Structures are given as structure tokens and as C-alpha cells.
Amino acid sequence: MIKNASWIKAPIDTDAAVVKFHRDFCCEKHVKKCVVQVSAIGIFYAYINGKRIGNDVFAPGWTSYGKRVQYREYDITDFLCDDNTVEIELGRGWAVGSVGLTNPYPYQTKQALVIANLHITYTDGAEDYLFTDDTWDVYTSKVTFSEMYHGETVDMTASEKLLGKAKVSDFETKLIPTVGELIVEHERLSPCGLIHTPEGEVVLDFGQNLTGYVEIKIRGDRGGKIVVHYAEVLDSDGNFYTDNMRSARNENVYILSGENDVFKPRFCFQGFRYVRLAEYPFEEIDPGCFSAIAVYSNMKRTGDFSCGNEKINQLYRNILWGQKSNFLDVPTDCPQRDERLGWTGDAQVFAPTAMINYDVKRFFTKWLGDMAEEQRDDGAIGDIVPNCRRNLEDIHPATGWSDAACIIPWELYLAYGDKALLREHYPMMKNWVEYMRKESGCKYLWTSGEHYGDWLALDGNPDEYKGLTPTHFIASAFFAHSTSILIKAGKVLGEEVSEYEKLYEKIISAFRAEYLKDGKLHLVSDNRKNGDDEPILETQTAYVLALRFGLCEEKDRAYFAKRLVELIAENGGCNTCGFLGTPHILHALSENGYTDVAYRLLLREESPSWLYPINHGATTMWEHWNGIKEDGSFWSADMNSFNHYAYGAVFDWIFGVAVGIKPIKPGYKEVGIVPHPLEEIGFAEGRIKTSYGEIGVKWYYENAYVCYDIELPEGVTARLDLPGEDALTLGSGRHRFVR
Ligand code: BGC
């Protein structure tokens, strides 16, 4: 633990400039071991004797800084000599400045802060400590400006001036060891095109939308200036398009030293595929000087997939890139505009897919830890974690968003089988259900509050973001769903759940009485009072949620599924659901005998569909089904991210149903293999690395037969359900079936 160290800051407010903290120290005896612990309310990079410690970036990551902050720990024994210098660069990062919705300084500090502790053990057993206090010198740095949304200025001609001694801050928070993944640089991409746009802009195309930054290796005259801007797409005329970044300037400015320079921002990142050279001090542009570097949490890949339809394969690659782009320490909605926030709804819809693609146990554990810290005493869970509204106590609970508190811990348990983790999250789950219980009162229906509803569904008013499905219907549906998850979790943990079973029954009967009269959907819109003469509203999402959350009676299931299929047909054969309905629609169909309709939705190419963006060159998931319309114009400027992972939730169906791999027992100790082959696709293969080893399933059409190749590691059994056959139990090894 960081001992005796104080939070320190620059003696004056340097605004958005990065500062350097500096301290010399001697080792008078032989050093056996030296460990340094560093943290920041901001972002830090630490150096001993000019050598960078660690290779992670954006440390210490983003947490609910006012409640807790991680520290990094590095063994620096090999870095030390007799006379040493420790230096720490500090920028504002997520902690200070314009991050959040309306909130310039959410964490009660207007300046970034740093804390560090060096612990030296000598070979004779003696110990020494060096920690941050008011003896450290503070200098300006060559990074003269850095803001998360707006970009960074690096001036290699700027001299580093002494600002004075550090000031001790009385900021208080909990320091915790790093619980999440480190954030590191991953893929490096070279430009695949140099474009001169109709408006005369010079633009580099990296061929892939991603999150990170562009590195420029260059040598030129001292004082020469480079200005770069970032964009995800070009407009229909082929010009650089930045309107969808909203107020985020995303501008990196570099002033050349006259020697060999390597430029990249280190305290902020961008979401982009294209880079505009707004100023460039050379006539010739050598694309070889530029690399795009993808930056994300260091999670290990676990899943893999391919099939005989190249567009579905591209969709899968886009889903993977959507995850890489938005799993930068916190699960974010998008990486480019003035948001990049931990929206809880987006995270819960994508979580099952995320857990197939990568090992995200540590990643989510850290984020759920912040969620629990921020949970209000009455159980309310926010719509954004870490919260970064002006008033940190201002928690905004929203249905389908705050339910991440129940859904994600349960999904983590299914994917990784870690009971201890489920136990850790159980109080938060319970308190969230209690919050909804209080809100619902004796009606057992949650009809109050401000919600996002079926966000961005296409069935609503075209001027509104909310879909048509009434939010009170959705809120009560999620109340039931989260309560059912709590009961399952409680049973696993040996908790007393009978009270929640009773609660669940009450919610279900209230729900049926209100919304499902005579075995049919009975809904009126949000804006109208329930009256006799009002037409009954039907939406795809209402049917989807009723089916998936087990809200309709078993006897009415077939009717509900049939109506869902009819509504799809009435809507020109397309899915009109938004954030809350979309992750479930294919499951709702295939679980009720309509796998063929689910496949038709998946393979549909006209707008709206999953493959429509592929036909428009998408390399990541779009926020809106019609982000780019048929005529090439944009859906809107202010809610039009081209890197939003939410609709990538469909991969959970592709892997779990089309290929057919799903855990039956948590952690895949027992796996359900229920493939759904489709001749039109030819083949599909999925693999997943589990703690037992790798599970693989492939189906393919050969001559007049369908072949199934199944691979199971030691310690895993499978329940195999081939179409039209009785279930079989399989043990470890390779299995082949030809039908
Ligand atoms: C975000 C979403 C988020 C939503 C809340 C948006 O601005 O980008 O993805 O969930 O607000 O409805």
C-alpha cells in the first residue's frame, strides 16, 4: 500500500498542460529490491533515470476517482544506480477537464494529482521509502495541452521550466491495487490510401475504424508544425466528416524539434479511420511515416468464428473491432465524440458477446466494482459508470441500463463459473432489485422515473431517440427479469430467496394483469392515458421481451411468437427494435420455432439490417441502423457514432445458436451443443478457450450431407442436440457426425 505518501499537484493551475514531477535520490547501500507504486487523479507516465517504467498507457485507468483509484506497482530494482532521478509526467486524462455530460470537474479537484511511493530494500535488510510530498520539483513539459475530447499539443521546442515545489492536496479517496487489465498498445496499421478530397483536404485512410492514435515518425525543420484531425467516415462527396464528433475537437498539434521526432498523444485517444493533415510542413507526404495504433485493455482473445458467408465474417470482424474500440478500461458507448462514457445499458446488451470474444473477467470486475461503489443507499444504480455528472451523488437509474447490475454479474458467472465473484456482486444485485421494488410500491409495476426505453428503435417518432415500446412496460419487464436473475444467483450461493420468489410472482401477475389481457398484448403508448377507446399498441420489442423474459404464459407463447413474426413481415421483413429489443430478437424467434425467420433477419442486406452497413464499407458497428442512409446522407449529426458496439450483441446468437455453443454449467464445464446448420451459408465454425481447454464446433454441407465436427477438452461434457434427433451426451475428444 502507498504509505505516508501525499497526493501532490503543480504549484499553479497549468490548465490543460502536462506537468512533470521530479525528485533525486541516492542509494547508499546495495539494493536488493525496489518497488514503486504510483497512482494519479489523471494519467501518469513514470521514469527512473530517464527510462520509462512499465509499458502500459493511460495509467492508472478510469475508476470512480472520488471513491477509489487503482495504483500501479512496478519492480524497478534493475533501473537503479547510486544517484537516481524519478520523474512522473501527469496529465488530466479522464479525471479533470471536459469529460462527462455537463461536467467539467467532477472529482472535486481542478488539477490533476499524483501519488507515489518507492520502497527500497537493501541487501543488509534495511529499508527506505521515498514518497510524494512537497519536496518534489514541478516542471512544465513539452505537452502544452491535453484534453480527452479535444486532443493534444506536443511542442518539441518548448523548454521545460521549473514551476516550483509541489503542493500537497487534501484530496481523499481509496487507493486500491490494480484490479482491471492494463491498457496497452496493440495492432499497428499502415495507411492504405492517401486521399485528396474534393474540398482539397489531404487525408490518410487506415482502412479500419479503431480507437487509439496515429504515430508520426518525422524529421524536419525545427519549429515546423503538424496538425492532424480524426474522422470515422467521409461524407457522400468524399470529404472529411467530423460533425458526428459533436464538440470533441480531436486535434493533435505537433511542433518539430529539428531532430528525429516520434509524435503521438499520450494523455488522450481518438476514434477514427481517417486522418486529415490540416497542416503539414512538407510538400511530399510519405505514408510510411504514419501508423495507426489500436489501444485497448489487455484482455486475451478466447472466441473465434468463421462461416461460408463473407459478409457475416465481416460483421464478426466489425463486432470484434467494436469491442476493442470500446473496451479501453471502461465499457464505453463509443470512442470518438464528446461522450466515451461507461453507459450501463450498452454494456449489459453487449456483455454476453464480449465474454465469448475475450476473457473480460478482470475488465468487468473492475467496472462492476465502481458500479457497486456508486450504488446509492436506496439501491439506485446509475446509467453511467463511472458517474461523471456535475454532482456525483446525482445517480440516474434507468431501466435496461441499471439492470446491468444484475445481468452482467450473472453472465460473468455463466461464462467463467466464479462463484466467489458472484457472491461479491450479490449485495449490489439485491439492492438494485430492492430499489425497483420500492419504486413500484404495492402495484409491483415500475411506472415512474425517466428512462431511455428501446433506445434508437426505428418504430418511434422519427424525431425522437426513444422507440415506441412504452417505457413503463419495459421497466416492469426488466424488474421481473432482474428479480429472476437475483433468484438464480441466490440459489447458486445458498441464499434464502423465497421472499424474492414471492416478489417475482407478484410482478408477473401484475404484469400479466396490466399488459397481457386474454393471452394477448395489451399496451397503450407512453404518452396516452389508458382508456377504452385507445388502440392497442404492438411493437416487436414488446413481444421480444415478453417471450425472452418469460412474461407471457406458456400457453400464449406460440401466439406471441407468431405475432412477432407477423410484425416483422408487416415491417417489410425487418427488425425495428432498438438497444433493448435487438439483442433478444433472434433468440426470441429461434427459441420459439422460427430459426428460419431469425436467419432471414441476420442475412438481410437492405436497410435496416446488420449487413446493410457492411455493404456501405463499415469496419465497426454503427450506433444507428441507418447511420448512412441509402442516398449517402447521414442519419443525424448528434447521435451517429460509427463505432458503437450495442448491435454487435447479435454475435451471442451467431455463436450460441447458429454454431450452437452455449454453457450449460457455468464456465462451460458442461456445454450445450445445438447447431442450426443452414445450407445457404455452407459452413460455420466456432471455437472458445475455456479454463478446461478449447471447445470447437463446426458444421458444413458436403454432397447431400451435413457434417458436424466437435472437439471437447478434458473435463468437459456436452449435451448434443442435432436437428430432429434425440439428445446425446459426449465426453472429451473429437467427435464426428454425418447426417
Ligand atoms: C449514448 C448511448 C447511451 C445513451 C443513453 C447516448 O448518448 O451514446 O449509447 O446508452 O445515450 O440512452
Coordinates of N, CA and C in Angstrom, one line a residue, residues 115-249:
I115 N 0.3 10.5 -6.8 CA 0.8 10.0 -5.5 C 1.8 8.8 -5.9
A116 N 2.9 8.7 -5.1 CA 3.8 7.7 -5.4 C 4.6 7.3 -4.2
N117 N 5.1 6.1 -4.2 CA 5.8 5.6 -3.1 C 6.9 4.6 -3.6
L118 N 8.1 4.8 -3.3 CA 9.2 3.9 -3.7 C 9.6 3.2 -2.4
H119 N 9.7 1.9 -2.5 CA 10.1 1.1 -1.3 C 11.4 0.4 -1.7
I120 N 12.5 0.7 -1.0 CA 13.8 0.1 -1.3 C 14.1 -0.8 -0.2
T121 N 14.5 -2.0 -0.6 CA 15.0 -3.0 0.4 C 16.5 -3.2 0.1
Y122 N 17.4 -3.0 1.1 CA 18.8 -3.2 0.8 C 19.2 -4.6 1.1
T123 N 20.4 -5.0 0.6 CA 20.8 -6.4 0.8 C 21.1 -6.7 2.3
D124 N 21.4 -5.6 3.1 CA 21.6 -5.9 4.6 C 20.2 -5.9 5.3
G125 N 19.1 -5.8 4.6 CA 17.8 -5.9 5.3 C 17.2 -4.6 5.6
A126 N 18.0 -3.5 5.5 CA 17.5 -2.2 5.8 C 16.5 -1.8 4.8
E127 N 15.6 -0.9 5.1 CA 14.5 -0.4 4.2 C 14.5 1.1 4.1
D128 N 14.1 1.6 3.0 CA 14.0 3.0 2.8 C 12.7 3.3 2.0
Y129 N 12.1 4.5 2.2 CA 11.0 4.9 1.4 C 11.2 6.3 0.8
L130 N 10.7 6.5 -0.3 CA 10.7 7.8 -0.9 C 9.2 8.0 -1.4
F131 N 8.6 9.1 -0.9 CA 7.2 9.3 -1.3 C 6.9 10.7 -1.8
T132 N 5.8 10.8 -2.4 CA 5.5 12.2 -2.9 C 5.1 13.1 -1.7
D133 N 5.7 14.3 -1.7 CA 5.4 15.3 -0.7 C 5.8 16.7 -1.3
D134 N 5.9 17.7 -0.5 CA 6.1 19.0 -1.0 C 7.6 19.3 -1.3
T135 N 8.5 18.2 -1.3 CA 9.9 18.4 -1.7 C 10.1 18.2 -3.1
W136 N 9.1 17.7 -3.8 CA 9.3 17.3 -5.3 C 9.3 18.6 -6.1
D137 N 10.1 18.7 -7.1 CA 10.1 19.8 -8.0 C 9.1 19.6 -9.1
V138 N 8.5 20.6 -9.6 CA 7.5 20.5 -10.7 C 7.9 21.3 -11.9
Y139 N 7.9 20.7 -13.0 CA 8.3 21.4 -14.3 C 7.2 21.4 -15.3
T140 N 7.3 22.3 -16.2 CA 6.4 22.3 -17.3 C 6.9 21.1 -18.2
S141 N 6.1 20.8 -19.2 CA 6.6 19.7 -20.1 C 6.4 20.1 -21.6
K142 N 6.8 19.3 -22.5 CA 6.6 19.6 -23.9 C 5.2 19.4 -24.3
V143 N 4.4 18.7 -23.5 CA 3.0 18.6 -23.8 C 2.3 19.8 -23.3
T144 N 2.0 20.7 -24.1 CA 1.5 22.0 -23.6 C 0.0 22.1 -23.6
F145 N -0.7 21.0 -24.1 CA -2.2 21.0 -24.0 C -2.6 19.5 -24.1
S146 N -3.5 19.1 -23.3 CA -4.1 17.7 -23.5 C -5.5 17.7 -22.8
E147 N -6.4 17.3 -23.6 CA -7.8 17.2 -23.2 C -8.4 15.9 -23.8
M148 N -9.1 15.1 -23.1 CA -9.6 13.8 -23.6 C -10.3 14.0 -24.9
Y149 N -11.2 14.9 -25.0 CA -12.1 15.0 -26.2 C -11.4 15.9 -27.3
H150 N -10.5 16.8 -26.8 CA -10.0 17.8 -27.8 C -8.7 17.6 -28.4
G151 N -7.9 16.7 -27.8 CA -6.6 16.4 -28.4 C -5.4 16.9 -27.6
E152 N -4.2 16.8 -28.2 CA -3.0 17.1 -27.5 C -2.1 17.9 -28.4
T153 N -1.3 18.8 -27.7 CA -0.3 19.6 -28.4 C 1.1 19.2 -27.8
V154 N 2.0 18.8 -28.7 CA 3.3 18.5 -28.2 C 4.3 19.4 -28.9
D155 N 5.0 20.3 -28.1 CA 5.9 21.3 -28.7 C 7.3 20.9 -28.3
M156 N 8.0 20.3 -29.3 CA 9.4 19.8 -29.0 C 10.3 21.0 -28.9
T157 N 9.9 22.2 -29.2 CA 10.8 23.3 -29.0 C 10.6 24.0 -27.6
A158 N 9.6 23.6 -26.9 CA 9.3 24.2 -25.6 C 10.3 23.8 -24.6
S159 N 10.7 24.7 -23.8 CA 11.7 24.4 -22.7 C 10.9 24.0 -21.5
E160 N 11.5 23.1 -20.7 CA 10.8 22.6 -19.5 C 11.2 23.5 -18.3
K161 N 10.3 24.3 -17.9 CA 10.6 25.3 -16.8 C 10.2 24.8 -15.5
L162 N 11.0 25.2 -14.5 CA 10.7 24.9 -13.1 C 9.5 25.8 -12.6
L163 N 8.4 25.1 -12.2 CA 7.3 25.9 -11.7 C 7.4 26.1 -10.2
G164 N 8.2 25.3 -9.5 CA 8.3 25.4 -8.0 C 8.2 24.1 -7.4
K165 N 8.0 24.1 -6.1 CA 7.8 22.8 -5.4 C 6.3 22.4 -5.5
A166 N 6.1 21.1 -5.4 CA 4.8 20.5 -5.5 C 3.9 21.0 -4.3
K167 N 2.6 21.1 -4.5 CA 1.7 21.4 -3.4 C 1.0 20.1 -2.9
V168 N 0.9 20.0 -1.6 CA 0.1 18.8 -1.1 C -1.4 19.1 -1.2
S169 N -2.1 18.1 -1.7 CA -3.6 18.3 -1.8 C -4.3 17.5 -0.7
D170 N -5.4 18.0 -0.3 CA -6.1 17.2 0.8 C -7.2 16.3 0.2
F171 N -7.0 16.0 -1.1 CA -8.0 15.1 -1.8 C -7.9 13.7 -1.1
E172 N -9.1 13.2 -0.9 CA -9.1 11.8 -0.3 C -9.9 10.9 -1.1
T173 N -9.3 9.7 -1.3 CA -10.1 8.6 -1.9 C -9.4 7.3 -1.5
K174 N -10.0 6.2 -1.9 CA -9.4 4.9 -1.5 C -8.4 4.5 -2.6
L175 N -7.2 4.1 -2.2 CA -6.3 3.6 -3.2 C -6.3 2.0 -3.2
I176 N -6.5 1.5 -4.4 CA -6.6 0.0 -4.4 C -5.6 -0.5 -5.4
P177 N -5.1 -1.7 -5.3 CA -4.2 -2.3 -6.3 C -5.0 -2.4 -7.6
T178 N -4.3 -2.5 -8.7 CA -4.9 -2.6 -10.0 C -5.8 -3.9 -10.1
V179 N -7.1 -3.7 -10.3 CA -8.0 -4.9 -10.4 C -8.4 -5.2 -11.8
G180 N -8.3 -4.1 -12.7 CA -8.6 -4.3 -14.1 C -7.4 -4.8 -14.9
E181 N -7.6 -4.8 -16.2 CA -6.5 -5.1 -17.1 C -5.7 -3.9 -17.3
L182 N -4.4 -4.0 -17.7 CA -3.6 -2.8 -18.1 C -4.1 -2.4 -19.4
I183 N -3.9 -1.1 -19.7 CA -4.3 -0.6 -21.1 C -3.0 -0.6 -21.9
V184 N -3.0 -1.3 -23.0 CA -1.7 -1.3 -23.8 C -2.0 -1.0 -25.3
E185 N -0.9 -0.7 -26.0 CA -0.9 -0.6 -27.4 C -1.0 -2.0 -28.1
H186 N -1.9 -2.1 -29.1 CA -2.0 -3.4 -29.7 C -1.6 -3.3 -31.2
E187 N -2.6 -3.5 -32.1 CA -2.2 -3.5 -33.6 C -1.7 -2.2 -34.0
R188 N -0.8 -2.3 -35.0 CA -0.2 -1.1 -35.7 C -0.6 -1.2 -37.2
L189 N -1.3 -0.2 -37.7 CA -1.8 -0.3 -39.1 C -1.1 0.8 -39.9
S190 N -0.8 0.4 -41.1 CA -0.2 1.4 -42.0 C -1.3 2.0 -42.9
P191 N -1.2 3.2 -43.4 CA -2.3 3.8 -44.2 C -2.4 2.9 -45.5
C192 N -3.7 2.8 -45.9 CA -3.9 2.0 -47.2 C -4.3 3.0 -48.3
G193 N -4.4 4.3 -48.0 CA -4.7 5.2 -49.0 C -4.3 6.7 -48.6
L194 N -3.9 7.4 -49.6 CA -3.7 8.9 -49.4 C -4.7 9.6 -50.3
I195 N -5.6 10.3 -49.7 CA -6.8 10.9 -50.5 C -6.7 12.4 -50.5
H196 N -6.9 12.9 -51.7 CA -7.1 14.4 -51.9 C -8.6 14.6 -52.1
T197 N -9.2 15.1 -51.1 CA -10.7 15.2 -51.2 C -11.2 16.3 -52.1
P198 N -12.4 16.3 -52.5 CA -12.9 17.4 -53.4 C -12.7 18.8 -52.7
E199 N -12.8 18.8 -51.4 CA -12.6 20.1 -50.7 C -11.1 20.5 -50.6
G200 N -10.2 19.7 -51.2 CA -8.8 19.9 -51.2 C -8.1 19.5 -49.9
E201 N -8.7 18.6 -49.1 CA -8.0 18.2 -47.9 C -7.1 17.0 -48.2
V202 N -6.1 16.9 -47.4 CA -5.2 15.7 -47.6 C -5.5 14.7 -46.4
V203 N -5.9 13.5 -46.8 CA -6.5 12.6 -45.8 C -5.8 11.2 -46.0
L204 N -5.4 10.7 -44.8 CA -4.8 9.3 -44.8 C -5.9 8.4 -44.4
D205 N -6.0 7.2 -45.1 CA -7.0 6.2 -44.8 C -6.3 5.0 -44.2
F206 N -6.7 4.6 -43.0 CA -6.1 3.5 -42.4 C -6.9 2.2 -42.6
G207 N -8.0 2.3 -43.3 CA -8.8 1.1 -43.7 C -9.6 0.4 -42.6
Q208 N -9.4 0.9 -41.4 CA -10.1 0.3 -40.2 C -10.5 1.4 -39.2
N209 N -11.7 1.4 -38.8 CA -12.1 2.3 -37.7 C -11.6 1.7 -36.4
L210 N -11.0 2.5 -35.6 CA -10.4 1.9 -34.4 C -10.3 3.0 -33.3
T211 N -9.8 2.6 -32.1 CA -9.6 3.6 -31.1 C -8.1 3.5 -30.7
G212 N -7.5 4.7 -30.6 CA -6.1 4.8 -30.3 C -5.6 6.1 -30.8
Y213 N -4.5 6.1 -31.6 CA -4.0 7.4 -32.1 C -3.1 7.1 -33.3
V214 N -2.6 8.1 -33.9 CA -1.7 8.0 -35.0 C -0.3 8.4 -34.5
E215 N 0.6 7.5 -34.8 CA 2.0 7.9 -34.5 C 2.7 8.4 -35.8
I216 N 3.4 9.5 -35.6 CA 4.1 10.1 -36.8 C 5.6 10.1 -36.5
K217 N 6.4 9.5 -37.4 CA 7.9 9.5 -37.2 C 8.4 10.4 -38.3
I218 N 9.0 11.5 -37.9 CA 9.3 12.5 -38.8 C 10.6 13.3 -38.5
R219 N 11.3 13.8 -39.5 CA 12.4 14.8 -39.2 C 12.2 15.9 -40.1
G220 N 12.2 17.1 -39.6 CA 12.0 18.3 -40.4 C 12.6 19.5 -39.7
D221 N 12.4 20.7 -40.3 CA 13.0 21.9 -39.7 C 12.4 22.2 -38.3
R222 N 13.3 22.6 -37.4 CA 12.8 23.0 -36.1 C 11.7 24.0 -36.1
G223 N 10.6 23.8 -35.4 CA 9.5 24.8 -35.4 C 8.4 24.4 -36.4
G224 N 8.7 23.5 -37.3 CA 7.7 23.1 -38.3 C 6.5 22.5 -37.6
K225 N 5.3 22.7 -38.2 CA 4.1 22.4 -37.4 C 3.2 21.3 -38.2
I226 N 2.8 20.4 -37.4 CA 1.8 19.4 -38.0 C 0.5 19.5 -37.2
V227 N -0.6 19.5 -37.9 CA -1.9 19.5 -37.2 C -2.7 18.4 -37.9
V228 N -3.2 17.4 -37.0 CA -4.0 16.3 -37.6 C -5.3 16.3 -36.9
H229 N -6.3 15.9 -37.7 CA -7.7 15.7 -37.2 C -8.1 14.3 -37.5
Y230 N -9.2 13.9 -36.8 CA -9.6 12.5 -36.9 C -11.1 12.4 -37.3
A231 N -11.3 11.4 -38.2 CA -12.7 11.2 -38.6 C -13.0 9.7 -38.8
E232 N -14.2 9.3 -38.6 CA -14.6 7.9 -38.8 C -15.0 7.6 -40.3
V233 N -15.6 8.6 -40.9 CA -16.1 8.4 -42.3 C -15.9 9.6 -43.1
L234 N -16.0 9.4 -44.4 CA -16.0 10.5 -45.4 C -17.5 10.7 -45.7
D235 N -17.9 11.9 -46.1 CA -19.3 12.1 -46.5 C -19.5 11.6 -47.9
S236 N -20.7 11.8 -48.4 CA -21.1 11.2 -49.7 C -20.3 11.8 -50.9
D237 N -19.7 13.0 -50.6 CA -18.9 13.6 -51.7 C -17.4 13.2 -51.5
G238 N -17.2 12.5 -50.5 CA -15.8 12.0 -50.3 C -15.0 13.0 -49.4
N239 N -15.7 14.0 -48.7 CA -14.9 14.9 -47.9 C -14.9 14.4 -46.4
F240 N -13.9 14.9 -45.7 CA -13.6 14.5 -44.3 C -14.8 15.0 -43.5
Y241 N -15.4 14.1 -42.7 CA -16.7 14.3 -42.0 C -16.5 14.3 -40.5
T242 N -16.6 15.4 -39.8 CA -16.4 15.4 -38.3 C -17.7 15.9 -37.5
D243 N -18.8 16.2 -38.2 CA -19.9 16.7 -37.5 C -20.4 15.7 -36.4
N244 N -20.2 14.4 -36.6 CA -20.7 13.4 -35.6 C -19.8 13.4 -34.4
M245 N -18.7 14.1 -34.4 CA -17.9 14.2 -33.2 C -18.4 15.2 -32.2
R246 N -19.4 15.9 -32.6 CA -20.1 17.0 -31.8 C -19.0 17.9 -31.3
S247 N -18.9 18.2 -30.0 CA -18.0 19.2 -29.6 C -16.5 18.7 -29.4
A248 N -16.3 17.4 -29.6 CA -14.9 16.9 -29.5 C -14.1 17.4 -30.6
R249 N -13.0 18.1 -30.3 CA -12.2 18.7 -31.4 C -11.2 17.7 -32.0

